[in-house]
Coordinates of C-alpha atoms in Angstrom, one line a residue:
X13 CA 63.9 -41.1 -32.2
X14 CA 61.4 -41.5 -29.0
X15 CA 61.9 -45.8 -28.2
X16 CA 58.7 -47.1 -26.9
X17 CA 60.4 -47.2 -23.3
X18 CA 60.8 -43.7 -23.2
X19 CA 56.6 -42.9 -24.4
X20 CA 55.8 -45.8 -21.5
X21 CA 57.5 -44.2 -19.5
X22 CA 55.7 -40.6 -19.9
X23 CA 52.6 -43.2 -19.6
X24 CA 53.4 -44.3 -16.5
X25 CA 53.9 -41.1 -14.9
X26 CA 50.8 -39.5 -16.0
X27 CA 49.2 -42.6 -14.9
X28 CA 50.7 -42.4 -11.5
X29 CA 49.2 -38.6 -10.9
X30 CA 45.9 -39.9 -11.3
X31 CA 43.0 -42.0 -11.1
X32 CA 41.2 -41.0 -14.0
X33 CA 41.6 -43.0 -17.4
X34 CA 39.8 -41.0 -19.9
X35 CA 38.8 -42.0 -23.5
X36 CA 38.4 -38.5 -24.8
X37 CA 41.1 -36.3 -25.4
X38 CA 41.2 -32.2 -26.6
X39 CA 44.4 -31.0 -27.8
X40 CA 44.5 -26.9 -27.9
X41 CA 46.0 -24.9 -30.5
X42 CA 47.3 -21.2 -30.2
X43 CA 45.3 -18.8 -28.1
X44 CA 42.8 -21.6 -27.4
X45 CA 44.5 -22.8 -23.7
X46 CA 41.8 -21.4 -21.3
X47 CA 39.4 -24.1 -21.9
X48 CA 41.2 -26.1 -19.7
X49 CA 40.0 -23.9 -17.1
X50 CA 36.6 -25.1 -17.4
X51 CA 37.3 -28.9 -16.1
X52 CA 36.6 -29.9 -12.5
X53 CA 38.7 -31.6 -10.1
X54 CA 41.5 -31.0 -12.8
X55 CA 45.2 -32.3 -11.9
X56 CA 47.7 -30.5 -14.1
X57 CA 51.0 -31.6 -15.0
X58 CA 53.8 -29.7 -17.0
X59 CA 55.3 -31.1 -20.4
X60 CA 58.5 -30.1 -18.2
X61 CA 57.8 -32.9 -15.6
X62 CA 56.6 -35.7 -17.9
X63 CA 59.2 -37.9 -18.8
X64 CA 60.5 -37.4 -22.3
X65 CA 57.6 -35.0 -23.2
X66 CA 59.0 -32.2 -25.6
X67 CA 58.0 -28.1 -24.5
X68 CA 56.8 -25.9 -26.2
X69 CA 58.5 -22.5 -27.2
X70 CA 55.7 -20.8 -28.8
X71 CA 53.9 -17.6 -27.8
X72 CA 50.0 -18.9 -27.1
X73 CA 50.7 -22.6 -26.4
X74 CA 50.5 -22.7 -22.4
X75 CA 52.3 -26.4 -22.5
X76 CA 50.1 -28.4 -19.8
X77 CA 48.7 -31.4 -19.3
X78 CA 45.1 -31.4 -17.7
X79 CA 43.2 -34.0 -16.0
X80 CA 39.7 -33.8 -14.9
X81 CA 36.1 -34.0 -15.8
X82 CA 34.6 -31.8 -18.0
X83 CA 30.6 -31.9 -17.6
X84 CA 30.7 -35.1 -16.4
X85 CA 33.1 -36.7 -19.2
X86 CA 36.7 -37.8 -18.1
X87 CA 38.9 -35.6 -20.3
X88 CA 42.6 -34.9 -20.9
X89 CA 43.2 -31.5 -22.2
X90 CA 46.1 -30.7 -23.8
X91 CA 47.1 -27.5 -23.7
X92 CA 49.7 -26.3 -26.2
X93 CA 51.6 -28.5 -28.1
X94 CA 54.9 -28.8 -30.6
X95 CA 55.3 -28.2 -33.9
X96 CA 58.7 -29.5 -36.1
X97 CA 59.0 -25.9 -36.9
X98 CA 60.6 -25.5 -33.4
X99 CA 63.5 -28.1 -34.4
X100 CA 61.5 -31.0 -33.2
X101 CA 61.8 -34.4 -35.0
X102 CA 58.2 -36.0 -36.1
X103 CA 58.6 -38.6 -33.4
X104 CA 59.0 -36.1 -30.9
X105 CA 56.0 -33.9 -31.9
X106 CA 53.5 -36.5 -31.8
X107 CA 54.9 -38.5 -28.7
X108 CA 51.7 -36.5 -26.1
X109 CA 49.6 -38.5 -28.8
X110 CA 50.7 -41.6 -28.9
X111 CA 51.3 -41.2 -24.9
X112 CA 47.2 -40.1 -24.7
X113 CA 46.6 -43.5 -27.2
X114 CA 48.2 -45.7 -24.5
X115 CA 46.9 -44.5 -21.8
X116 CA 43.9 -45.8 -23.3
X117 CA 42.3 -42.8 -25.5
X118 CA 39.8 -43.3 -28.3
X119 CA 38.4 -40.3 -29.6
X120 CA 41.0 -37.4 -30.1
X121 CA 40.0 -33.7 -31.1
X122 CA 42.2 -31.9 -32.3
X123 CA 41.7 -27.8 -32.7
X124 CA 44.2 -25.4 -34.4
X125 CA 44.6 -22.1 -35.7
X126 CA 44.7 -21.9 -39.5
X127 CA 44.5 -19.4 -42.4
X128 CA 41.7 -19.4 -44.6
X129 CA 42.6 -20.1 -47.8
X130 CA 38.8 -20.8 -49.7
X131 CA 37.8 -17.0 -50.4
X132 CA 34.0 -17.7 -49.2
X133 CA 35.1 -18.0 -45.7
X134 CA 36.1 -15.7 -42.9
X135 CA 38.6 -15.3 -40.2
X136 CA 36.3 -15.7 -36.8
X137 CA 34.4 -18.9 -38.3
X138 CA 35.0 -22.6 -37.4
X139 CA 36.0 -25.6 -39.9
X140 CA 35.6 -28.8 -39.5
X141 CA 38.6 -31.0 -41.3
X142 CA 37.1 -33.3 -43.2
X143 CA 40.8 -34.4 -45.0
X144 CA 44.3 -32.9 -45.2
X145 CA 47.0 -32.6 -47.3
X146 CA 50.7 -33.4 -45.9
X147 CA 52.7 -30.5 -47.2
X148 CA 55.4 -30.4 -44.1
X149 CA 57.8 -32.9 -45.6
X150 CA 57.9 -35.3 -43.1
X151 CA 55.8 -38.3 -41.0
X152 CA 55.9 -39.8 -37.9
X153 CA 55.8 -43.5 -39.4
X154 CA 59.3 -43.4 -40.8
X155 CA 61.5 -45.5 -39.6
X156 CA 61.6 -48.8 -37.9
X157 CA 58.4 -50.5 -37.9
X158 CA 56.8 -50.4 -33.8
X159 CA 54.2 -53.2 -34.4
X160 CA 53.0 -51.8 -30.5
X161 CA 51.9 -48.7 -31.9
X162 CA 50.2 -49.8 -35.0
X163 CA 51.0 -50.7 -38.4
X164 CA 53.4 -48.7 -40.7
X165 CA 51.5 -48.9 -43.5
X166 CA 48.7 -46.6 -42.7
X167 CA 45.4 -46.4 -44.0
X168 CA 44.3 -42.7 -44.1
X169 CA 41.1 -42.8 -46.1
X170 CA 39.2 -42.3 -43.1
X171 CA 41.7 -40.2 -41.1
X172 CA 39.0 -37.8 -39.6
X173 CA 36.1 -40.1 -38.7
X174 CA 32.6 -39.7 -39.9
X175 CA 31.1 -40.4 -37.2
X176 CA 32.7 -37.7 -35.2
X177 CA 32.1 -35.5 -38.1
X178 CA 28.6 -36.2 -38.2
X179 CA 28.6 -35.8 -34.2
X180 CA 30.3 -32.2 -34.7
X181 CA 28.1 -31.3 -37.3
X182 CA 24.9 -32.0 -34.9
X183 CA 25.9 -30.2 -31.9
X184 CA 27.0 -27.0 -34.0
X185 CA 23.3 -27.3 -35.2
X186 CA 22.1 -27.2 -31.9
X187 CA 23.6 -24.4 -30.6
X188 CA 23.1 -22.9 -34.1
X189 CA 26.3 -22.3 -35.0
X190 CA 27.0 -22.3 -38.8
X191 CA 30.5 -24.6 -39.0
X192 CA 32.3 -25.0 -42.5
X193 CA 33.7 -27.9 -43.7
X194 CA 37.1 -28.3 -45.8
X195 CA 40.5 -29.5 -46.5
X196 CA 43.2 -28.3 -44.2
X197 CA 47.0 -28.5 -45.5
X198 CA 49.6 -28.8 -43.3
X199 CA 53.1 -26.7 -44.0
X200 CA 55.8 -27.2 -41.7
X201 CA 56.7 -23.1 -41.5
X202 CA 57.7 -21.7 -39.3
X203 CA 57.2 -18.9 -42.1
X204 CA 53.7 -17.9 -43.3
X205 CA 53.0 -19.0 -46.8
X206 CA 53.6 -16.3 -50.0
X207 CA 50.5 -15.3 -52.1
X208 CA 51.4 -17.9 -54.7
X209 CA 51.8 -20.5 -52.3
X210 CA 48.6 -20.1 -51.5
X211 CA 47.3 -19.9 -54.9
X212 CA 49.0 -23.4 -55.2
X213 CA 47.1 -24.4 -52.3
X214 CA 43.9 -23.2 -53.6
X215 CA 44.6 -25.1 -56.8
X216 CA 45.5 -28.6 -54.7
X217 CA 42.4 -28.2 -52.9
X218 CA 42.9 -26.9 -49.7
X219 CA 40.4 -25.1 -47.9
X220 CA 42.7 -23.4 -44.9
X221 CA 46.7 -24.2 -44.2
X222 CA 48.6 -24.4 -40.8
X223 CA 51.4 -25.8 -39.5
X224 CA 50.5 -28.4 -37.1
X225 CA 47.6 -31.3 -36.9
X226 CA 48.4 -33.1 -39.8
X227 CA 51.7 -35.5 -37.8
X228 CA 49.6 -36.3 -34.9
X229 CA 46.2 -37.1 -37.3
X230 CA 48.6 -40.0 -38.3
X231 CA 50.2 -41.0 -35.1
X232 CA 46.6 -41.1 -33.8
X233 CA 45.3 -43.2 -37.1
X234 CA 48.1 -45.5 -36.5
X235 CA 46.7 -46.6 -33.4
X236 CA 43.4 -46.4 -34.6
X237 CA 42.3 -43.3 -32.5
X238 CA 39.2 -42.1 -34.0
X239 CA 40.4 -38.0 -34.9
X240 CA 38.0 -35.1 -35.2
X241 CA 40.1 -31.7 -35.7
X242 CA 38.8 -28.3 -35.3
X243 CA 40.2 -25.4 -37.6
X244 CA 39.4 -21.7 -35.7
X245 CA 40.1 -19.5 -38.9
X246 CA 42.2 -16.9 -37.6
X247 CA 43.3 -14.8 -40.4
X248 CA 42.9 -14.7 -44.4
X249 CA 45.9 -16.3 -45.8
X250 CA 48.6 -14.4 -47.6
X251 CA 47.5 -12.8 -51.0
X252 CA 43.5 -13.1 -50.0
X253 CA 43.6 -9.6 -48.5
X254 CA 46.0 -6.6 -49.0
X255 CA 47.4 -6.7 -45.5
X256 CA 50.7 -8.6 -44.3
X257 CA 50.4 -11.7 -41.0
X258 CA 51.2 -11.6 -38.0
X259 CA 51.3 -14.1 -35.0
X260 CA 49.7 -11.7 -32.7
X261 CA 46.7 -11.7 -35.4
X262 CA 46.1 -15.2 -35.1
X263 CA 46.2 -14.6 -31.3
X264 CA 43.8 -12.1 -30.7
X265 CA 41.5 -13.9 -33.5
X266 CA 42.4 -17.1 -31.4
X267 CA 40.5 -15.0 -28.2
X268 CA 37.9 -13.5 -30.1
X269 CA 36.9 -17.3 -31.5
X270 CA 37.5 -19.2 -28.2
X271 CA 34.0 -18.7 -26.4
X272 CA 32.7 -20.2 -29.6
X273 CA 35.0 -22.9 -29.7
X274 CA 34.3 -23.6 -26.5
X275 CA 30.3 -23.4 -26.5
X276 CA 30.4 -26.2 -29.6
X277 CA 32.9 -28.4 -27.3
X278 CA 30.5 -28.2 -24.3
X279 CA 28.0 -29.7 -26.4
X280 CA 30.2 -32.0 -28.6
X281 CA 32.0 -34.1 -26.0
X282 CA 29.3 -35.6 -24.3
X283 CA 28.4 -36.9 -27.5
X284 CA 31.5 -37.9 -28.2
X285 CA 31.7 -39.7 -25.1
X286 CA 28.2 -41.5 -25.5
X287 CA 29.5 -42.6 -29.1
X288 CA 32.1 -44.4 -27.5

């Protein structure tokens, strides 16, 4: 279990490389890392030289911490991250967030990869999460209560905020970019899901599935980030079409998304910024 001397300690490192305190943070999901390309005067640091920060071993996830200003707005950019599925605990896969949420972050978007589960939608499109449903198992809360980092009993009603939602929603409308909206369940894989599975899914609600986001939506809630998450629908889930998955799929539908992704977060996270 990560102690809270080990994420201040990450803090104060990151703290020590640079002047900038941002409030707005983007954390990048597979395929998605060159974003981070586009800040200015950006100081990057490797999850390998950040005290206690956990690496990633998976093929798309560049694992990088950037600094800098991104059209004017302070940002941290995370690119890459962990899943459990690697053999990390919960605690360690969402210690970058609650490292982000002392270092004094607000808003946190999240983006991800997912499979599209709801039949009227198609790989290439953006959803917004508007809920999710914790399928992995597990949650970062257990254990003993850390009244620094928020309380345990956690109020997820609102776990992706409205307001960001409605913020999202506006600046896909202005660059005329037709977003979905749905529920995203969160598996802990690291195998994809079988056709009934999914037909499960379908029947619980869920929109698209992955295997990350959910953990670190409820680190962030905990300490009362506000969360916006961003699913790029790589790839039909299993059953949906006749055709088996594959991680280079989701990969070179990651590509193929990204300059949209990227055109509806250069337009988002001013406003984001504004909103406080």
């Amino acid at each position: 279990m990560k102690t809270l001397e080990e994420i201040r300690e990450a803090v104060a490192y990151i703290g020590s490389r640079t002047k900038l305190r941002p409030r707005v943070a983007v954390v990048l999901g597979s395929g998605l890392g060159a974003f981070a390309s586009d800040l200015s005067d950006a100081t990057s640091l490797s999850y390998a030289d950040i005290p206690h920060f956990p690496s990633s071993t998976v093929e798309g996830h560049q694992g990088s911490l950037f600094v800098g200003n991104f059209k004017g707005v302070p940002l941290y950019v995370m690119s890459g991250r962990v899943h459990a599925y690697e053999g990390h605990a919960p605690d360690a896969v969402v210690l970058p967030v609650r490292v982000l949420g002392l270092l004094g972050v607000k808003s946190l978007v999240l983006t991800n990869a997912a499979g599209a589960i709801n039949t009227a939608f198609r790989p290439g499109e953006l959803m917004l999460v508007t809920d999710h449903i914790n399928a992995t198992g597990l949650n970062p809360v257990v254990g003993p209560e850390r009244t620094e980092l928020g309380p345990r009993f956690v109020d997820m009603t609102e776990a992706y905020h409205p307001a960001l939602i409605a913020a999202c929603q506006q600046a896909a409308r202005r660059i005329g970019l037709n977003i979905r909206k749905g529920v995203y369940i969160g598996l802990l894989g690291p195998s994809f899901e079988t056709p009934a599975e999914i037909r499960m899914m379908r029947t619980l609600g869920a929109d698209a599935v992955g295997m990350s986001t959910v953990l670190e939506t409820i680190a962030a809630t905990q300490m009362r980030m506000k969360v916006l998450a961003i699913s790029c629908l790589t790839n039909m889930a299993a059953g949906v079409q006749p055709h088996k998955l594959d991680h280079r799929e989701v990969l070179e539908m990651g590509k193929r998304i990204r300059s949209v992704l990227l055109e509806l977060l250069a337009e988002l996270i001013p406003a984001i910024q504004k909103a406080g």
